[in-house]
Amino acid sequence: MDIIFSAEELAFQQEVRTFLKEKYPDDIRKKQDSGISLSRDDMIRWQKILYEQGWAAVNWPVENGGTGWSPIQRYIFENEIGAANAPEFLPFGVKMIGPIIYTFGNDEQKRRFLPDILSSDVWWCQGYSEPGSGSDLASLKTKAERQGDHYLVNGTKTWTTLAQYADWIFCLVRTSSDVARRQEGISFLLIDMQTPGVSVKPIITIDGVQEINEVHFENVEVPLENLVGEEGKGWTYGKVLLEHERTNMATVARSEYRLNRLKEQAGQSVHGGPPCMDDPNFARKVAAAEIELKALEYTQLRTLAAVAVGKAPGPESSILKIKGTLVQQMLDELLLEAAGYYALPYVPDQYDLEFPNSERIGHGAETRSSLKYFNNRKASIYGGSNEIQKNVVAKHVLGL
Ligand SMILES: Cc1cc2nc3c(=O)[nH]c(=O)nc-3n(C[C@H](O)[C@H](O)[C@H](O)COP(=O)(O)OP(=O)(O)OC[C@H]3O[C@@H](n4cnc5c(N)ncnc54)[C@H](O)[C@@H]3O)c2cc1C
């Protein structure tokens, strides 16, 4: 495993750092650093800045409008974004549906959808999970019946992240029940959210925000040309996407950023009391988190070294997902503990009434640590729960 970057790679790292220094907007930076949710406009503005730089699609080949970067360049780029605590590119378009369309879609679909995904002019969401079909996704029931020139879609998708902003949704749907294996009756459909019969119902998370939703389909007519690839092959396409989703979940650089924030915060006295770091038990927990993070970093680098010589990410992506989210949640807990009573849960709307005009920007991170703590319980559930990832490791790594 060679983890020494070449002169060109170091120059590239410097280029990314300079870009972040010059182009990362101050108002978005302040929100990120204070743990304030970004608005739809903030997210699109940032994505368009990356697009204008030619850096929207770091995982796409050049012929499709991507950067064509090597795995090491992608690693450096994502590391620098994390280290600056800059927002991630939203995954649904560029990381999820884009690669499915350029790999399995037809020429017309590529022409129609890829440019708007790159420029963030169309917002996508992911319609896989259903009430009763999450871990056991192959049991999904949303039905798409072929009728003349369209499919008639009926059913419900759930936990659909940011569907309230979405223009389009990509869905796994059941086109046949008359198959030997459940997976063979599943197809991959692209659905315009403006089609009559599509409705979005918010699910408010414990931190008081609308991040996820239910999406209902009632007699929704979807043109046949919105089918990706072959009917009945949706499961194969969808699985490719999930492996990619998991490799991005280690978030080492962002966790390092948060660890440094934790050390800074816990090293200070709160209202005249001793700093948390003076408590040996607290310091021991910080050290344990740091050790886990270092081990994760080396595991990720080992995976990178394999991918750099052309191997596909295998069950390692499950290990990275389990450990990456474990470290995130260790840090959530420690940041909460370090904030002490400033971390008491609060209702953002009430707070914003009392302190209007973002007065708390730059000072509110401690108070928001409770919101982050509650919100981020999700990390060990989405993208395939950690228990399911452990099953994958047991089967494919340990051979159990
Ligand atoms: C914040 C958030 C955002 C999400 N965004 C999206 C999205 O945009 N689009 C989308 O399609 N989905 C999304 N999901 C759904 C996510 O993929 C599912 O929640 C996840 O796959 C788990 O499914 P489930 O919620 O139905 O739980 P279940 O599958 O019912 O699992 C319940 C519990 O049982 C455990 N369990 C289940 N089966 C096994 C087993 N065989 N062995 C051991 N333990 C098991 C699970 O680990 C879990 O703890 C999101 C989820 C969350 C929390």
PDB file of N, CA and C in Angstrom, residues 190-248:
ATOM      1  N   LEU A 190     -37.975   6.111 -14.053  1.00  0.00           N
ATOM      2  CA  LEU A 190     -37.732   7.530 -13.765  1.00  0.00           C
ATOM      3  C   LEU A 190     -39.088   8.239 -13.812  1.00  0.00           C
ATOM      4  N   ILE A 191     -39.432   8.949 -12.741  1.00  0.00           N
ATOM      5  CA  ILE A 191     -40.780   9.531 -12.658  1.00  0.00           C
ATOM      6  C   ILE A 191     -40.693  11.031 -12.366  1.00  0.00           C
ATOM      7  N   ASP A 192     -41.391  11.800 -13.200  1.00  0.00           N
ATOM      8  CA  ASP A 192     -41.472  13.255 -13.019  1.00  0.00           C
ATOM      9  C   ASP A 192     -42.390  13.528 -11.828  1.00  0.00           C
ATOM     10  N   MET A 193     -41.897  14.266 -10.821  1.00  0.00           N
ATOM     11  CA  MET A 193     -42.679  14.495  -9.603  1.00  0.00           C
ATOM     12  C   MET A 193     -43.927  15.339  -9.863  1.00  0.00           C
ATOM     13  N   GLN A 194     -43.964  16.005 -11.028  1.00  0.00           N
ATOM     14  CA  GLN A 194     -45.139  16.839 -11.345  1.00  0.00           C
ATOM     15  C   GLN A 194     -46.275  16.033 -11.975  1.00  0.00           C
ATOM     16  N   THR A 195     -46.048  14.736 -12.218  1.00  0.00           N
ATOM     17  CA  THR A 195     -47.085  13.920 -12.852  1.00  0.00           C
ATOM     18  C   THR A 195     -48.306  13.825 -11.928  1.00  0.00           C
ATOM     19  N   PRO A 196     -49.532  13.989 -12.488  1.00  0.00           N
ATOM     20  CA  PRO A 196     -50.724  13.853 -11.639  1.00  0.00           C
ATOM     21  C   PRO A 196     -50.721  12.518 -10.897  1.00  0.00           C
ATOM     22  N   GLY A 197     -51.088  12.566  -9.589  1.00  0.00           N
ATOM     23  CA  GLY A 197     -51.144  11.340  -8.787  1.00  0.00           C
ATOM     24  C   GLY A 197     -49.930  11.161  -7.886  1.00  0.00           C
ATOM     25  N   VAL A 198     -48.873  12.019  -8.054  1.00  0.00           N
ATOM     26  CA  VAL A 198     -47.698  11.930  -7.158  1.00  0.00           C
ATOM     27  C   VAL A 198     -47.901  12.950  -6.024  1.00  0.00           C
ATOM     28  N   SER A 199     -47.787  12.499  -4.772  1.00  0.00           N
ATOM     29  CA  SER A 199     -47.878  13.464  -3.663  1.00  0.00           C
ATOM     30  C   SER A 199     -46.801  13.166  -2.624  1.00  0.00           C
ATOM     31  N   VAL A 200     -46.363  14.231  -1.943  1.00  0.00           N
ATOM     32  CA  VAL A 200     -45.268  14.123  -0.965  1.00  0.00           C
ATOM     33  C   VAL A 200     -45.809  14.492   0.415  1.00  0.00           C
ATOM     34  N   LYS A 201     -45.577  13.580   1.383  1.00  0.00           N
ATOM     35  CA  LYS A 201     -46.055  13.844   2.746  1.00  0.00           C
ATOM     36  C   LYS A 201     -44.823  13.904   3.663  1.00  0.00           C
ATOM     37  N   PRO A 202     -44.645  15.030   4.384  1.00  0.00           N
ATOM     38  CA  PRO A 202     -43.433  15.143   5.200  1.00  0.00           C
ATOM     39  C   PRO A 202     -43.391  14.170   6.381  1.00  0.00           C
ATOM     40  N   ILE A 203     -42.174  13.736   6.736  1.00  0.00           N
ATOM     41  CA  ILE A 203     -41.941  13.036   8.010  1.00  0.00           C
ATOM     42  C   ILE A 203     -40.993  13.960   8.778  1.00  0.00           C
ATOM     43  N   ILE A 204     -41.426  14.462   9.908  1.00  0.00           N
ATOM     44  CA  ILE A 204     -40.569  15.387  10.661  1.00  0.00           C
ATOM     45  C   ILE A 204     -39.677  14.575  11.590  1.00  0.00           C
ATOM     46  N   THR A 205     -38.373  14.782  11.478  1.00  0.00           N
ATOM     47  CA  THR A 205     -37.443  14.003  12.303  1.00  0.00           C
ATOM     48  C   THR A 205     -37.378  14.595  13.717  1.00  0.00           C
ATOM     49  N   ILE A 206     -36.737  13.862  14.627  1.00  0.00           N
ATOM     50  CA  ILE A 206     -36.754  14.216  16.049  1.00  0.00           C
ATOM     51  C   ILE A 206     -36.104  15.584  16.322  1.00  0.00           C
ATOM     52  N   ASP A 207     -35.266  16.048  15.374  1.00  0.00           N
ATOM     53  CA  ASP A 207     -34.651  17.374  15.550  1.00  0.00           C
ATOM     54  C   ASP A 207     -35.531  18.470  14.939  1.00  0.00           C
ATOM     55  N   GLY A 208     -36.736  18.120  14.518  1.00  0.00           N
ATOM     56  CA  GLY A 208     -37.701  19.142  14.106  1.00  0.00           C
ATOM     57  C   GLY A 208     -37.582  19.612  12.663  1.00  0.00           C
ATOM     58  N   VAL A 209     -36.927  18.846  11.806  1.00  0.00           N
ATOM     59  CA  VAL A 209     -36.801  19.312  10.414  1.00  0.00           C
ATOM     60  C   VAL A 209     -37.459  18.329   9.436  1.00  0.00           C
ATOM     61  N   GLN A 210     -37.764  18.851   8.239  1.00  0.00           N
ATOM     62  CA  GLN A 210     -38.322  17.985   7.189  1.00  0.00           C
ATOM     63  C   GLN A 210     -37.184  17.571   6.264  1.00  0.00           C
ATOM     64  N   GLU A 211     -36.582  16.446   6.612  1.00  0.00           N
ATOM     65  CA  GLU A 211     -35.478  15.956   5.788  1.00  0.00           C
ATOM     66  C   GLU A 211     -35.945  14.746   4.973  1.00  0.00           C
ATOM     67  N   ILE A 212     -36.941  14.039   5.496  1.00  0.00           N
ATOM     68  CA  ILE A 212     -37.430  12.825   4.822  1.00  0.00           C
ATOM     69  C   ILE A 212     -38.943  12.913   4.625  1.00  0.00           C
ATOM     70  N   ASN A 213     -39.448  12.051   3.748  1.00  0.00           N
ATOM     71  CA  ASN A 213     -40.855  12.142   3.344  1.00  0.00           C
ATOM     72  C   ASN A 213     -41.384  10.778   2.953  1.00  0.00           C
ATOM     73  N   GLU A 214     -42.722  10.740   2.830  1.00  0.00           N
ATOM     74  CA  GLU A 214     -43.364   9.636   2.122  1.00  0.00           C
ATOM     75  C   GLU A 214     -43.742  10.158   0.749  1.00  0.00           C
ATOM     76  N   VAL A 215     -43.597   9.323  -0.267  1.00  0.00           N
ATOM     77  CA  VAL A 215     -44.038   9.725  -1.607  1.00  0.00           C
ATOM     78  C   VAL A 215     -45.095   8.716  -2.057  1.00  0.00           C
ATOM     79  N   HIS A 216     -46.284   9.246  -2.358  1.00  0.00           N
ATOM     80  CA  HIS A 216     -47.402   8.370  -2.751  1.00  0.00           C
ATOM     81  C   HIS A 216     -47.627   8.434  -4.257  1.00  0.00           C
ATOM     82  N   PHE A 217     -47.931   7.292  -4.832  1.00  0.00           N
ATOM     83  CA  PHE A 217     -48.254   7.208  -6.264  1.00  0.00           C
ATOM     84  C   PHE A 217     -49.656   6.636  -6.401  1.00  0.00           C
ATOM     85  N   GLU A 218     -50.544   7.434  -6.987  1.00  0.00           N
ATOM     86  CA  GLU A 218     -51.919   6.964  -7.156  1.00  0.00           C
ATOM     87  C   GLU A 218     -52.289   7.067  -8.631  1.00  0.00           C
ATOM     88  N   ASN A 219     -52.339   5.932  -9.302  1.00  0.00           N
ATOM     89  CA  ASN A 219     -52.642   5.881 -10.742  1.00  0.00           C
ATOM     90  C   ASN A 219     -51.784   6.864 -11.535  1.00  0.00           C
ATOM     91  N   VAL A 220     -50.481   6.791 -11.309  1.00  0.00           N
ATOM     92  CA  VAL A 220     -49.544   7.702 -11.980  1.00  0.00           C
ATOM     93  C   VAL A 220     -49.132   7.095 -13.333  1.00  0.00           C
ATOM     94  N   GLU A 221     -49.327   7.862 -14.384  1.00  0.00           N
ATOM     95  CA  GLU A 221     -48.985   7.362 -15.726  1.00  0.00           C
ATOM     96  C   GLU A 221     -47.557   7.773 -16.073  1.00  0.00           C
ATOM     97  N   VAL A 222     -46.705   6.761 -16.264  1.00  0.00           N
ATOM     98  CA  VAL A 222     -45.288   7.022 -16.556  1.00  0.00           C
ATOM     99  C   VAL A 222     -44.970   6.488 -17.955  1.00  0.00           C
ATOM    100  N   PRO A 223     -44.532   7.353 -18.891  1.00  0.00           N
ATOM    101  CA  PRO A 223     -44.253   6.886 -20.253  1.00  0.00           C
ATOM    102  C   PRO A 223     -43.267   5.708 -20.265  1.00  0.00           C
ATOM    103  N   LEU A 224     -43.479   4.784 -21.197  1.00  0.00           N
ATOM    104  CA  LEU A 224     -42.597   3.604 -21.277  1.00  0.00           C
ATOM    105  C   LEU A 224     -41.140   4.001 -21.474  1.00  0.00           C
ATOM    106  N   GLU A 225     -40.924   5.148 -22.146  1.00  0.00           N
ATOM    107  CA  GLU A 225     -39.519   5.539 -22.418  1.00  0.00           C
ATOM    108  C   GLU A 225     -38.753   5.929 -21.134  1.00  0.00           C
ATOM    109  N   ASN A 226     -39.481   5.992 -19.985  1.00  0.00           N
ATOM    110  CA  ASN A 226     -38.785   6.318 -18.728  1.00  0.00           C
ATOM    111  C   ASN A 226     -38.263   5.073 -18.005  1.00  0.00           C
ATOM    112  N   LEU A 227     -38.396   3.927 -18.635  1.00  0.00           N
ATOM    113  CA  LEU A 227     -37.804   2.704 -18.074  1.00  0.00           C
ATOM    114  C   LEU A 227     -36.305   2.730 -18.378  1.00  0.00           C
ATOM    115  N   VAL A 228     -35.482   2.449 -17.357  1.00  0.00           N
ATOM    116  CA  VAL A 228     -34.033   2.364 -17.603  1.00  0.00           C
ATOM    117  C   VAL A 228     -33.682   0.907 -17.898  1.00  0.00           C
ATOM    118  N   GLY A 229     -32.919   0.699 -18.971  1.00  0.00           N
ATOM    119  CA  GLY A 229     -32.479  -0.655 -19.314  1.00  0.00           C
ATOM    120  C   GLY A 229     -33.657  -1.559 -19.617  1.00  0.00           C
ATOM    121  N   GLU A 230     -33.513  -2.824 -19.192  1.00  0.00           N
ATOM    122  CA  GLU A 230     -34.557  -3.816 -19.513  1.00  0.00           C
ATOM    123  C   GLU A 230     -35.535  -3.982 -18.366  1.00  0.00           C
ATOM    124  N   GLU A 231     -36.782  -4.292 -18.720  1.00  0.00           N
ATOM    125  CA  GLU A 231     -37.771  -4.594 -17.689  1.00  0.00           C
ATOM    126  C   GLU A 231     -37.312  -5.844 -16.929  1.00  0.00           C
ATOM    127  N   GLY A 232     -37.451  -5.820 -15.594  1.00  0.00           N
ATOM    128  CA  GLY A 232     -37.068  -6.980 -14.783  1.00  0.00           C
ATOM    129  C   GLY A 232     -35.602  -6.996 -14.377  1.00  0.00           C
ATOM    130  N   LYS A 233     -34.828  -5.990 -14.841  1.00  0.00           N
ATOM    131  CA  LYS A 233     -33.391  -5.963 -14.493  1.00  0.00           C
ATOM    132  C   LYS A 233     -33.079  -4.848 -13.471  1.00  0.00           C
ATOM    133  N   GLY A 234     -34.120  -4.210 -12.948  1.00  0.00           N
ATOM    134  CA  GLY A 234     -33.919  -3.066 -12.048  1.00  0.00           C
ATOM    135  C   GLY A 234     -33.105  -3.398 -10.816  1.00  0.00           C
ATOM    136  N   TRP A 235     -33.259  -4.626 -10.324  1.00  0.00           N
ATOM    137  CA  TRP A 235     -32.538  -5.030  -9.108  1.00  0.00           C
ATOM    138  C   TRP A 235     -31.025  -4.971  -9.343  1.00  0.00           C
ATOM    139  N   THR A 236     -30.594  -5.463 -10.507  1.00  0.00           N
ATOM    140  CA  THR A 236     -29.160  -5.472 -10.841  1.00  0.00           C
ATOM    141  C   THR A 236     -28.638  -4.040 -10.881  1.00  0.00           C
ATOM    142  N   TYR A 237     -29.383  -3.127 -11.520  1.00  0.00           N
ATOM    143  CA  TYR A 237     -28.921  -1.737 -11.626  1.00  0.00           C
ATOM    144  C   TYR A 237     -28.887  -1.085 -10.227  1.00  0.00           C
ATOM    145  N   GLY A 238     -29.961  -1.348  -9.463  1.00  0.00           N
ATOM    146  CA  GLY A 238     -30.076  -0.732  -8.134  1.00  0.00           C
ATOM    147  C   GLY A 238     -28.971  -1.162  -7.195  1.00  0.00           C
ATOM    148  N   LYS A 239     -28.526  -2.410  -7.317  1.00  0.00           N
ATOM    149  CA  LYS A 239     -27.483  -2.926  -6.421  1.00  0.00           C
ATOM    150  C   LYS A 239     -26.142  -2.243  -6.679  1.00  0.00           C
ATOM    151  N   VAL A 240     -25.851  -1.974  -7.953  1.00  0.00           N
ATOM    152  CA  VAL A 240     -24.594  -1.282  -8.309  1.00  0.00           C
ATOM    153  C   VAL A 240     -24.548   0.048  -7.566  1.00  0.00           C
ATOM    154  N   LEU A 241     -25.697   0.706  -7.577  1.00  0.00           N
ATOM    155  CA  LEU A 241     -25.792   2.026  -6.958  1.00  0.00           C
ATOM    156  C   LEU A 241     -25.533   1.960  -5.444  1.00  0.00           C
ATOM    157  N   LEU A 242     -26.078   0.931  -4.789  1.00  0.00           N
ATOM    158  CA  LEU A 242     -25.935   0.844  -3.336  1.00  0.00           C
ATOM    159  C   LEU A 242     -24.485   0.666  -2.908  1.00  0.00           C
ATOM    160  N   GLU A 243     -23.681  -0.106  -3.675  1.00  0.00           N
ATOM    161  CA  GLU A 243     -22.275  -0.284  -3.310  1.00  0.00           C
ATOM    162  C   GLU A 243     -21.531   1.045  -3.350  1.00  0.00           C
ATOM    163  N   HIS A 244     -21.864   1.867  -4.378  1.00  0.00           N
ATOM    164  CA  HIS A 244     -21.227   3.180  -4.489  1.00  0.00           C
ATOM    165  C   HIS A 244     -21.638   4.068  -3.321  1.00  0.00           C
ATOM    166  N   GLU A 245     -22.933   3.958  -2.924  1.00  0.00           N
ATOM    167  CA  GLU A 245     -23.439   4.777  -1.834  1.00  0.00           C
ATOM    168  C   GLU A 245     -22.631   4.518  -0.562  1.00  0.00           C
ATOM    169  N   ARG A 246     -22.304   3.239  -0.323  1.00  0.00           N
ATOM    170  CA  ARG A 246     -21.651   2.884   0.938  1.00  0.00           C
ATOM    171  C   ARG A 246     -20.192   3.300   1.023  1.00  0.00           C
ATOM    172  N   THR A 247     -19.463   3.275  -0.088  1.00  0.00           N
ATOM    173  CA  THR A 247     -18.040   3.635  -0.017  1.00  0.00           C
ATOM    174  C   THR A 247     -17.869   5.098   0.390  1.00  0.00           C
ATOM    175  N   ASN A 248     -18.921   5.911   0.172  1.00  0.00           N
ATOM    176  CA  ASN A 248     -18.798   7.327   0.482  1.00  0.00           C
ATOM    177  C   ASN A 248     -19.118   7.630   1.937  1.00  0.00           C
TER     178      ASN A 248
END
